[in-house]
Amino acid sequence: MDEKKPLLGSRPGMNQVYPSSPPYPAGGPSYQGGPPAGSYQGGPPPQGQYPLGSPQGQYQGVLPQGQYPGQYQGGPPQGQYPSGPTGKFPVDPPQGQAAPGDVQVQWQGPTPDTDMEDNPNAGPTAPSAPPLEKMDSVVGYSNIGFDGAMLQPPSYEESVREPPRREQLHDLPRIDEHEARQALLQHVAENCCYGKGAATELTLTDLIASSAFHYTLETFGEARSTAWAYEPYKGQVIDGPHNGPAPGPWDIQATPPAMFQNQKTFIEVPHTASVKPCHNCLAMGRIRCHRCFGRGRVRCTWCNGNGHKTEYRNGEYERERCHWCHGHGRRRCDTCHGYGMVTCSGCQGHCNLKCYIRLTIIWTNHLQDHIVERTMLPDHLIRTVSGQVAFSETQPRVWPVNHFPDGEINNASNRLVAQHASAFPSERILMQRHQVRIIPVTQALYKWKGADSDFFVYGFEKKVYAPNYPQQCCCGCSIL
């Protein structure tokens, strides 16, 4: 069999070569959608508007779905697939007779010299973005591409503000010996390797109460970026420049669904849409098959393209014809059904694309904190428990804390507020919130079997930190 011979028969007018580059001029045609009467409204444009992939510009206008110039119109009748001895399948017809449904493979461009290995997991390559030079020029959106770049937010006009009035802080409740022992017993019960004997028998010698302070500052910011985007044109409404000038990226109103939560949304910039022929398939709606690379057939995986297999039976090796490919060594491509072309992934077979400028809005909550804890209790445990909220303020711009009894908290607040004021230059600050929590911490000193040790009870949940608990093991057993 001649590997370079087409798999299927030939028909008149089907020998043109699939063009490798768009035949339309640089800058490309642009249909602005919904323009003045008589312009393009989703149907074929006026004849002669742009030739698309046809010989000597014969075809003019948008190709109806499923129809391609000079090629087979649609698929063959159901059940009729190419067949025959020259790579046609599934069964050779009687000698001298034409194969039923004998039509030519639609792909007319370059193909590999040999059949490709059959890879059922092969996927189509992602279509590239349209050339930037074919995108429309929109006032206020120059020098944008398909990768969005963050925009500089408008300057913040700080109004005259007054420091808020802050209430006095209240003392925290303290725990007694009974509450400390019950908290330790609960901690032991939650650890299978801890024995409760020590928690029951130990003697508490002292309870040292203290407070940990947890300051948090949240800055809720909004960042915007613009980029060209495209999607298959299916006849949807086109909001183009004929409806007016496009608003600036920061003039488009958008409200976050919730404050102080990370979110993202996409908005089509008004009056920037247009309809353009698909660059990926040259407005044909179909492209070369990614599995067979346009040949319409793949190498048989059962016989590895040999057309036969050698089997060992009754102590002898027997050569038999491959029943999967009927001895041809190749099989019809299941992805394109033997036609060498598949639906374009860019326009999804609709031949045209809707191009527009897409605004991406990202709301980000930036949170930083500072913990003041002066015992041996690890600081990170303070974040996991609740305490008394000394104060909480929410404003477009907060004032640093300056009235807290602990000077370290005041210094941390001043430092973080000043840092957030300039830490996010590409974001517009919408709101800020800060608060100070006071978490009770009690160090319990005890004696057990002549040894001195301690544990900590912290938070309103009365969690326990007891790294030196005397009755613990690492084997997973229970100590009574």
Short mmCIF file of C-alpha atoms in Angstrom, two decimals:
data_model
loop_
_atom_site.label_atom_id
_atom_site.label_comp_id
_atom_site.label_asym_id
_atom_site.label_seq_id
_atom_site.Cartn_x
_atom_site.Cartn_y
_atom_site.Cartn_z
CA MET A 1 0.00 0.00 0.00
CA ASP A 2 1.25 3.47 -0.84
CA GLU A 3 1.43 5.35 2.44
CA LYS A 4 1.24 8.73 0.69
CA LYS A 5 -1.81 7.84 -1.34
CA PRO A 6 -5.00 9.42 0.09
CA LEU A 7 -7.06 7.09 2.20
CA LEU A 8 -10.29 7.87 0.35
CA GLY A 9 -11.27 8.49 -3.23
CA SER A 10 -11.29 11.88 -4.95
CA ARG A 11 -13.98 14.23 -6.08
CA PRO A 12 -13.81 17.28 -8.30
CA GLY A 13 -12.87 20.52 -6.61
CA MET A 14 -11.43 18.92 -3.51
CA ASN A 15 -7.69 19.16 -4.11
CA GLN A 16 -7.03 22.61 -2.71
CA VAL A 17 -4.45 22.96 0.06
CA TYR A 18 -5.62 24.10 3.49
CA PRO A 19 -4.03 27.54 3.95
CA SER A 20 -1.46 27.90 6.70
CA SER A 21 -2.10 31.60 7.32
CA PRO A 22 -5.19 33.78 7.14
CA PRO A 23 -5.85 35.04 3.60
CA TYR A 24 -7.49 38.21 4.86
CA PRO A 25 -5.24 41.31 5.22
CA ALA A 26 -3.51 42.43 8.40
CA GLY A 27 -5.90 44.15 10.73
CA GLY A 28 -8.61 41.70 9.72
CA PRO A 29 -12.30 42.34 9.20
CA SER A 30 -14.26 43.41 12.21
CA TYR A 31 -18.02 43.20 12.57
CA GLN A 32 -19.04 45.46 15.37
CA GLY A 33 -22.37 43.77 16.01
CA GLY A 34 -25.60 45.74 16.03
CA PRO A 35 -24.23 48.57 13.82
CA PRO A 36 -26.39 50.81 11.67
CA ALA A 37 -29.00 49.14 9.52
CA GLY A 38 -27.64 47.16 6.64
CA SER A 39 -24.47 46.10 8.44
CA TYR A 40 -23.54 42.67 9.69
CA GLN A 41 -26.17 41.30 12.07
CA GLY A 42 -24.99 37.73 12.67
CA GLY A 43 -25.73 36.43 9.17
CA PRO A 44 -23.41 36.36 6.17
CA PRO A 45 -21.79 39.73 5.46
CA PRO A 46 -22.14 41.37 2.05
CA GLN A 47 -20.48 39.48 -0.76
CA GLY A 48 -16.83 40.31 -1.23
CA GLN A 49 -16.29 41.34 2.38
CA TYR A 50 -13.58 38.79 3.04
CA PRO A 51 -12.51 35.55 1.33
CA LEU A 52 -11.95 32.72 3.75
CA GLY A 53 -9.74 29.79 2.81
CA SER A 54 -11.12 29.36 -0.70
CA PRO A 55 -9.15 29.07 -3.95
CA GLN A 56 -8.58 32.43 -5.63
CA GLY A 57 -11.03 34.01 -3.18
CA GLN A 58 -14.02 32.15 -4.69
CA TYR A 59 -15.96 31.87 -1.45
CA GLN A 60 -17.09 35.17 0.01
CA GLY A 61 -18.57 35.57 3.50
CA VAL A 62 -19.16 33.42 6.55
CA LEU A 63 -19.29 29.70 5.95
CA PRO A 64 -22.56 28.06 6.99
CA GLN A 65 -21.98 25.51 9.70
CA GLY A 66 -20.96 22.11 8.36
CA GLN A 67 -20.18 23.43 4.83
CA TYR A 68 -16.67 23.96 3.56
CA PRO A 69 -15.62 25.30 0.18
CA GLY A 70 -14.72 22.61 -2.31
CA GLN A 71 -15.00 19.88 0.27
CA TYR A 72 -17.44 17.24 1.33
CA GLN A 73 -20.63 18.88 2.60
CA GLY A 74 -21.17 17.44 6.07
CA GLY A 75 -20.56 13.80 6.99
CA PRO A 76 -21.49 10.74 4.90
CA PRO A 77 -24.82 9.00 5.38
CA GLN A 78 -24.99 7.17 8.66
CA GLY A 79 -23.26 3.82 8.54
CA GLN A 80 -21.42 4.56 5.28
CA TYR A 81 -17.74 5.03 5.95
CA PRO A 82 -14.86 4.72 3.53
CA SER A 83 -13.84 1.16 2.85
CA GLY A 84 -11.55 -0.65 0.47
CA PRO A 85 -8.12 -2.15 0.03
CA THR A 86 -6.11 1.09 -0.16
CA GLY A 87 -6.36 1.86 3.49
CA LYS A 88 -10.16 1.91 3.36
CA PHE A 89 -12.12 0.03 5.94
CA PRO A 90 -13.60 -1.90 7.54
CA VAL A 91 -13.88 -4.57 4.83
CA ASP A 92 -12.54 -4.65 1.28
CA PRO A 93 -15.28 -4.64 -1.39
CA PRO A 94 -15.28 -7.26 -4.17
CA GLN A 95 -12.58 -6.62 -6.73
CA GLY A 96 -13.57 -4.15 -9.41
CA GLN A 97 -16.44 -2.65 -7.45
CA ALA A 98 -16.50 0.82 -5.94
CA ALA A 99 -16.65 1.09 -2.20
CA PRO A 100 -19.93 2.40 -0.81
CA GLY A 101 -19.77 5.92 0.62
CA ASP A 102 -16.45 6.51 -1.14
CA VAL A 103 -15.65 10.15 -0.30
CA GLN A 104 -12.38 11.94 0.23
CA VAL A 105 -10.88 12.86 3.58
CA GLN A 106 -11.76 16.48 4.28
CA TRP A 107 -8.31 17.49 5.51
CA GLN A 108 -6.25 18.64 2.51
CA GLY A 109 -3.20 20.05 4.28
CA PRO A 110 0.09 18.38 5.19
CA THR A 111 0.00 15.03 6.96
CA PRO A 112 2.71 12.72 8.36
CA ASP A 113 4.26 10.25 5.90
CA THR A 114 3.28 7.30 8.07
CA ASP A 115 0.27 6.43 10.18
CA MET A 116 0.45 7.69 13.74
CA GLU A 117 0.41 5.55 16.86
CA ASP A 118 -3.14 5.38 18.13
CA ASN A 119 -3.43 7.41 21.32
CA PRO A 120 -7.04 7.52 22.56
CA ASN A 121 -5.99 10.02 25.25
CA ALA A 122 -4.70 12.57 22.74
CA GLY A 123 -6.33 15.94 23.22
CA PRO A 124 -6.58 18.99 20.99
CA THR A 125 -4.08 21.75 21.55
CA ALA A 126 -5.49 24.90 23.05
CA PRO A 127 -6.16 27.48 20.34
CA SER A 128 -3.86 30.45 20.35
CA ALA A 129 -5.21 33.92 20.94
CA PRO A 130 -6.12 36.01 17.89
CA PRO A 131 -3.35 38.30 16.61
CA LEU A 132 -3.32 41.55 18.54
CA GLU A 133 -3.08 43.57 15.34
CA LYS A 134 -6.55 42.33 14.41
CA MET A 135 -8.12 43.65 17.60
CA ASP A 136 -10.00 46.93 17.49
CA SER A 137 -8.53 50.16 18.82
CA VAL A 138 -10.50 51.28 21.88
CA VAL A 139 -9.92 54.68 23.44
CA GLY A 140 -8.57 54.32 26.98
CA TYR A 141 -7.50 50.70 26.45
CA SER A 142 -4.33 50.96 24.40
CA ASN A 143 -1.43 48.53 24.71
CA ILE A 144 -3.43 45.72 26.27
CA GLY A 145 -2.95 42.08 25.36
CA PHE A 146 -4.53 38.78 26.32
CA ASP A 147 -2.62 38.61 29.61
CA GLY A 148 -4.18 41.12 31.97
CA ALA A 149 -1.89 43.65 33.62
CA MET A 150 -2.87 45.33 36.87
CA LEU A 151 -4.08 48.91 36.56
CA GLN A 152 -2.98 51.80 38.73
CA PRO A 153 -5.90 52.67 41.04
CA PRO A 154 -7.16 56.25 41.38
CA SER A 155 -5.63 58.31 44.17
CA TYR A 156 -7.29 58.26 47.58
CA GLU A 157 -8.66 61.59 48.72
CA GLU A 158 -8.32 61.38 52.49
CA SER A 159 -11.03 63.36 54.17
CA VAL A 160 -10.67 65.08 57.50
CA ARG A 161 -10.93 62.39 60.14
CA GLU A 162 -11.08 62.42 63.90
CA PRO A 163 -9.75 59.66 66.14
CA PRO A 164 -12.58 57.40 67.33
CA ARG A 165 -13.76 57.30 70.90
CA ARG A 166 -12.60 54.11 72.60
CA GLU A 167 -14.07 52.50 75.70
CA GLN A 168 -12.09 51.45 78.73
CA LEU A 169 -10.92 47.84 78.92
CA HIS A 170 -12.41 45.44 81.44
CA ASP A 171 -10.67 42.81 83.52
CA LEU A 172 -10.92 39.18 82.41
CA PRO A 173 -12.45 36.44 84.55
CA ARG A 174 -10.02 34.09 86.29
CA ILE A 175 -10.20 30.33 86.83
CA ASP A 176 -9.91 28.48 90.15
CA GLU A 177 -8.23 25.18 91.03
CA HIS A 178 -11.34 23.11 90.24
CA GLU A 179 -11.63 24.60 86.74
CA ALA A 180 -7.90 24.09 86.12
CA ARG A 181 -8.08 20.39 87.10
CA GLN A 182 -11.23 19.80 85.02
CA ALA A 183 -9.54 21.40 82.00
CA LEU A 184 -6.52 19.10 82.44
CA LEU A 185 -8.75 16.00 82.76
CA GLN A 186 -10.53 16.95 79.53
CA HIS A 187 -7.15 17.40 77.80
CA VAL A 188 -6.02 13.95 79.01
CA ALA A 189 -9.26 12.35 77.77
CA GLU A 190 -8.59 13.74 74.28
CA ASN A 191 -5.14 12.07 74.13
CA CYS A 192 -5.19 8.29 74.06
CA CYS A 193 -1.59 8.02 75.32
CA TYR A 194 -2.17 10.08 78.44
CA GLY A 195 -3.04 8.51 81.78
CA LYS A 196 -5.53 10.28 83.98
CA GLY A 197 -3.93 9.19 87.26
CA ALA A 198 -1.59 12.15 87.42
CA ALA A 199 -4.35 14.64 86.58
CA THR A 200 -6.47 13.22 89.42
CA GLU A 201 -3.75 12.91 92.06
CA LEU A 202 -1.48 15.94 91.43
CA THR A 203 -1.41 18.78 93.91
CA LEU A 204 -1.87 22.29 92.54
CA THR A 205 0.52 24.64 94.25
CA ASP A 206 -0.21 27.91 92.47
CA LEU A 207 -2.27 29.51 89.65
CA ILE A 208 -0.58 32.42 87.88
CA ALA A 209 -3.09 34.38 85.78
CA SER A 210 -1.99 36.57 82.88
CA SER A 211 -3.33 37.85 79.57
CA ALA A 212 -2.18 37.47 75.99
CA PHE A 213 -2.99 40.20 73.45
CA HIS A 214 -3.82 39.52 69.82
CA TYR A 215 -3.91 42.49 67.44
CA THR A 216 -5.18 42.00 63.86
CA LEU A 217 -5.32 44.46 60.98
CA GLU A 218 -7.30 43.70 57.82
CA THR A 219 -7.11 45.78 54.64
CA PHE A 220 -9.71 44.95 52.00
CA GLY A 221 -8.43 46.04 48.59
CA GLU A 222 -9.64 45.92 44.99
CA ALA A 223 -7.37 45.35 41.99
CA ARG A 224 -8.44 45.65 38.34
CA SER A 225 -6.90 44.47 35.09
CA THR A 226 -8.07 44.44 31.47
CA ALA A 227 -7.27 42.07 28.64
CA TRP A 228 -8.69 40.99 25.31
CA ALA A 229 -10.93 37.95 25.49
CA TYR A 230 -12.85 35.93 22.95
CA GLU A 231 -15.55 33.30 22.83
CA PRO A 232 -17.50 31.49 20.09
CA TYR A 233 -19.98 33.76 18.39
CA LYS A 234 -23.38 32.03 18.52
CA GLY A 235 -25.56 34.97 17.58
CA GLN A 236 -25.47 36.71 20.96
CA VAL A 237 -26.00 40.44 21.25
CA ILE A 238 -22.91 42.48 20.36
CA ASP A 239 -22.33 45.64 22.37
CA GLY A 240 -19.89 47.45 20.10
CA PRO A 241 -18.52 50.98 19.71
CA HIS A 242 -21.68 52.01 17.85
CA ASN A 243 -23.38 52.16 21.28
CA GLY A 244 -20.98 54.81 22.54
CA PRO A 245 -17.45 55.18 23.91
CA ALA A 246 -16.16 52.55 26.32
CA PRO A 247 -16.04 53.62 30.00
CA GLY A 248 -12.71 53.64 31.82
CA PRO A 249 -11.75 50.53 33.76
CA TRP A 250 -12.19 52.26 37.12
CA ASP A 251 -15.47 53.91 36.04
CA ILE A 252 -17.30 50.58 35.83
CA GLN A 253 -19.37 50.03 38.97
CA ALA A 254 -18.78 46.76 40.83
CA THR A 255 -19.66 45.86 44.41
CA PRO A 256 -18.00 42.93 46.21
CA PRO A 257 -20.50 40.26 47.33
CA ALA A 258 -19.03 40.35 50.84
CA MET A 259 -16.49 42.53 52.63
CA PHE A 260 -13.17 41.18 53.89
CA GLN A 261 -13.37 38.02 51.75
CA ASN A 262 -11.19 37.06 48.79
CA GLN A 263 -13.25 37.06 45.59
CA LYS A 264 -12.88 37.47 41.83
CA THR A 265 -15.28 38.50 39.08
CA PHE A 266 -15.17 39.16 35.34
CA ILE A 267 -17.05 41.93 33.53
CA GLU A 268 -17.30 42.62 29.80
CA VAL A 269 -16.30 46.23 29.24
CA PRO A 270 -19.31 47.91 27.59
CA HIS A 271 -19.06 48.95 23.93
CA THR A 272 -15.88 46.97 23.14
CA ALA A 273 -17.28 43.83 21.47
CA SER A 274 -16.98 42.87 17.82
CA VAL A 275 -17.34 39.75 15.65
CA LYS A 276 -14.32 38.40 13.80
CA PRO A 277 -13.65 35.26 11.74
CA CYS A 278 -12.01 32.52 13.77
CA HIS A 279 -8.24 32.67 13.32
CA ASN A 280 -7.77 29.09 14.48
CA CYS A 281 -9.72 27.43 11.66
CA LEU A 282 -9.84 30.33 9.18
CA ALA A 283 -13.61 30.53 9.67
CA MET A 284 -14.11 26.95 8.47
CA GLY A 285 -15.34 25.58 11.79
CA ARG A 286 -13.05 22.54 11.57
CA ILE A 287 -9.33 21.87 11.98
CA ARG A 288 -6.96 18.98 11.43
CA CYS A 289 -7.58 16.00 13.71
CA HIS A 290 -5.17 15.91 16.65
CA ARG A 291 -5.23 12.12 16.85
CA CYS A 292 -4.46 11.05 13.29
CA PHE A 293 -3.00 14.39 12.14
CA GLY A 294 -5.33 14.52 9.15
CA ARG A 295 -4.68 11.02 7.74
CA GLY A 296 -8.07 9.69 8.83
CA ARG A 297 -6.47 6.48 10.05
CA VAL A 298 -4.09 5.32 12.77
CA ARG A 299 -1.78 2.37 13.16
CA CYS A 300 -3.51 -0.70 14.53
CA THR A 301 -2.41 -1.20 18.12
CA TRP A 302 -3.39 -4.88 18.14
CA CYS A 303 -0.93 -5.96 15.43
CA ASN A 304 1.33 -2.88 15.64
CA GLY A 305 0.64 -2.07 12.00
CA ASN A 306 1.72 -5.47 10.61
CA GLY A 307 -1.73 -6.65 9.57
CA HIS A 308 -1.12 -10.03 11.17
CA LYS A 309 -0.18 -11.60 14.49
CA THR A 310 1.75 -14.71 15.44
CA GLU A 311 -0.02 -16.94 17.95
CA TYR A 312 1.30 -20.01 19.72
CA ARG A 313 -1.16 -22.91 19.51
CA ASN A 314 -0.73 -26.65 19.95
CA GLY A 315 3.02 -26.31 20.25
CA GLU A 316 3.38 -24.35 17.02
CA TYR A 317 3.52 -20.70 16.01
CA GLU A 318 0.74 -19.75 13.63
CA ARG A 319 0.48 -16.52 11.68
CA GLU A 320 -3.05 -15.21 11.38
CA ARG A 321 -4.71 -12.13 9.97
CA CYS A 322 -5.46 -9.37 12.46
CA HIS A 323 -9.22 -9.30 12.97
CA TRP A 324 -9.11 -5.72 14.30
CA CYS A 325 -7.80 -4.13 11.12
CA HIS A 326 -8.68 -7.00 8.70
CA GLY A 327 -5.05 -7.31 7.71
CA HIS A 328 -4.55 -3.69 6.69
CA GLY A 329 -2.36 -2.68 9.66
CA ARG A 330 -4.40 0.47 10.17
CA ARG A 331 -7.81 1.43 11.49
CA ARG A 332 -10.16 4.32 11.08
CA CYS A 333 -9.51 7.18 13.50
CA ASP A 334 -12.28 7.12 16.07
CA THR A 335 -11.91 10.84 16.83
CA CYS A 336 -12.58 12.21 13.35
CA HIS A 337 -14.32 9.07 11.97
CA GLY A 338 -11.89 8.93 9.07
CA TYR A 339 -12.33 12.48 7.77
CA GLY A 340 -9.10 13.94 9.17
CA MET A 341 -10.85 17.01 10.63
CA VAL A 342 -12.54 17.79 13.93
CA THR A 343 -14.59 20.68 15.26
CA CYS A 344 -12.49 23.76 15.98
CA SER A 345 -11.98 24.17 19.70
CA GLY A 346 -11.67 27.94 19.34
CA CYS A 347 -15.05 28.75 17.77
CA GLN A 348 -16.66 25.37 18.55
CA GLY A 349 -17.66 25.03 14.92
CA HIS A 350 -19.43 28.40 14.69
CA CYS A 351 -16.72 29.88 12.40
CA ASN A 352 -16.71 33.30 14.13
CA LEU A 353 -15.54 34.72 17.42
CA LYS A 354 -16.89 37.41 19.67
CA CYS A 355 -13.91 39.54 20.76
CA TYR A 356 -14.19 41.99 23.63
CA ILE A 357 -12.20 43.59 26.44
CA ARG A 358 -12.68 41.76 29.72
CA LEU A 359 -12.28 43.50 33.06
CA THR A 360 -11.01 41.30 35.88
CA ILE A 361 -11.69 42.48 39.41
CA ILE A 362 -9.93 40.81 42.33
CA TRP A 363 -10.93 41.61 45.89
CA THR A 364 -8.26 40.61 48.40
CA ASN A 365 -8.32 40.73 52.18
CA HIS A 366 -4.82 41.36 53.52
CA LEU A 367 -4.50 40.29 57.15
CA GLN A 368 -1.57 40.73 59.51
CA ASP A 369 -1.43 40.28 63.24
CA HIS A 370 0.80 40.69 66.26
CA ILE A 371 0.69 38.59 69.44
CA VAL A 372 1.96 39.60 72.85
CA GLU A 373 2.35 36.56 75.11
CA ARG A 374 5.01 36.56 77.81
CA THR A 375 4.80 33.00 79.17
CA MET A 376 6.16 29.73 77.75
CA LEU A 377 2.88 29.16 75.91
CA PRO A 378 3.56 29.12 72.11
CA ASP A 379 2.21 32.25 70.45
CA HIS A 380 0.47 30.42 67.59
CA LEU A 381 -1.95 28.77 70.06
CA ILE A 382 -3.42 32.19 70.84
CA ARG A 383 -4.84 32.44 67.32
CA THR A 384 -6.93 29.27 67.76
CA VAL A 385 -8.98 30.30 70.81
CA SER A 386 -11.45 33.05 71.60
CA GLY A 387 -11.09 35.84 74.09
CA GLN A 388 -12.51 39.18 75.00
CA VAL A 389 -12.62 41.73 72.16
CA ALA A 390 -11.22 44.87 73.72
CA PHE A 391 -12.32 46.94 70.74
CA SER A 392 -12.99 46.55 67.02
CA GLU A 393 -13.12 49.36 64.45
CA THR A 394 -14.03 49.38 60.76
CA GLN A 395 -13.37 52.47 58.61
CA PRO A 396 -12.17 53.30 55.10
CA ARG A 397 -8.86 54.17 56.82
CA VAL A 398 -8.36 53.20 60.48
CA TRP A 399 -6.43 55.12 63.09
CA PRO A 400 -3.62 53.25 64.83
CA VAL A 401 -4.32 52.03 68.35
CA ASN A 402 -2.88 54.50 70.83
CA HIS A 403 -4.80 53.87 74.06
CA PHE A 404 -4.04 50.24 74.87
CA PRO A 405 -2.42 49.61 78.28
CA ASP A 406 0.31 47.47 76.68
CA GLY A 407 2.71 49.65 74.71
CA GLU A 408 3.79 46.77 72.45
CA ILE A 409 0.29 46.56 70.99
CA ASN A 410 0.25 50.32 70.32
CA ASN A 411 3.62 50.10 68.56
CA ALA A 412 2.52 47.09 66.48
CA SER A 413 -0.67 48.90 65.44
CA ASN A 414 1.23 52.00 64.33
CA ARG A 415 3.72 49.89 62.38
CA LEU A 416 1.14 47.72 60.58
CA VAL A 417 -1.22 50.61 59.74
CA ALA A 418 1.65 52.58 58.21
CA GLN A 419 2.83 49.50 56.33
CA HIS A 420 -0.61 48.77 54.83
CA ALA A 421 -0.95 52.37 53.67
CA SER A 422 1.66 51.77 50.95
CA ALA A 423 1.96 47.98 50.72
CA PHE A 424 -0.60 47.50 47.93
CA PRO A 425 0.10 50.10 45.22
CA SER A 426 -1.94 48.29 42.55
CA GLU A 427 -5.08 48.09 44.72
CA ARG A 428 -7.70 50.55 45.77
CA ILE A 429 -8.32 50.22 49.51
CA LEU A 430 -12.04 49.87 50.12
CA MET A 431 -12.16 49.26 53.86
CA GLN A 432 -9.94 48.53 56.87
CA ARG A 433 -10.70 46.75 60.11
CA HIS A 434 -8.61 46.13 63.20
CA GLN A 435 -9.22 44.77 66.65
CA VAL A 436 -7.49 43.68 69.84
CA ARG A 437 -8.47 40.49 71.63
CA ILE A 438 -7.47 39.70 75.19
CA ILE A 439 -7.01 35.97 75.80
CA PRO A 440 -6.83 34.70 79.40
CA VAL A 441 -3.81 32.51 80.17
CA THR A 442 -3.30 30.66 83.44
CA GLN A 443 -0.08 28.88 84.37
CA ALA A 444 -0.91 26.05 86.80
CA LEU A 445 2.01 24.88 88.98
CA TYR A 446 1.67 21.39 90.52
CA LYS A 447 3.55 18.63 92.31
CA TRP A 448 3.20 14.91 91.60
CA LYS A 449 5.30 12.10 93.11
CA GLY A 450 7.85 14.58 94.37
CA ALA A 451 8.36 16.26 90.99
CA ASP A 452 7.38 19.84 90.16
CA SER A 453 5.87 20.76 86.80
CA ASP A 454 3.25 22.98 85.21
CA PHE A 455 0.63 23.27 82.46
CA PHE A 456 -1.24 26.14 80.84
CA VAL A 457 -4.97 26.79 80.50
CA TYR A 458 -5.76 29.41 77.86
CA GLY A 459 -8.74 30.94 76.03
CA PHE A 460 -12.41 30.98 76.84
CA GLU A 461 -12.50 27.34 75.64
CA LYS A 462 -10.06 26.45 78.47
CA LYS A 463 -7.66 24.64 76.21
CA VAL A 464 -4.65 23.01 77.86
CA TYR A 465 -0.99 23.01 76.87
CA ALA A 466 0.89 20.40 78.90
CA PRO A 467 4.06 19.27 77.11
CA ASN A 468 5.57 17.98 80.39
CA TYR A 469 2.60 15.89 81.52
CA PRO A 470 4.14 13.00 83.49
CA GLN A 471 1.90 10.13 82.36
CA GLN A 472 2.22 9.83 78.59
CA CYS A 473 3.63 7.28 76.17
CA CYS A 474 4.08 7.02 72.40
CA CYS A 475 2.86 3.46 71.75
CA GLY A 476 -0.83 4.30 71.41
CA CYS A 477 -1.82 2.43 74.59
CA SER A 478 -4.02 3.74 77.37
CA ILE A 479 -2.39 4.42 80.72
CA LEU A 480 -4.73 3.99 83.68
#
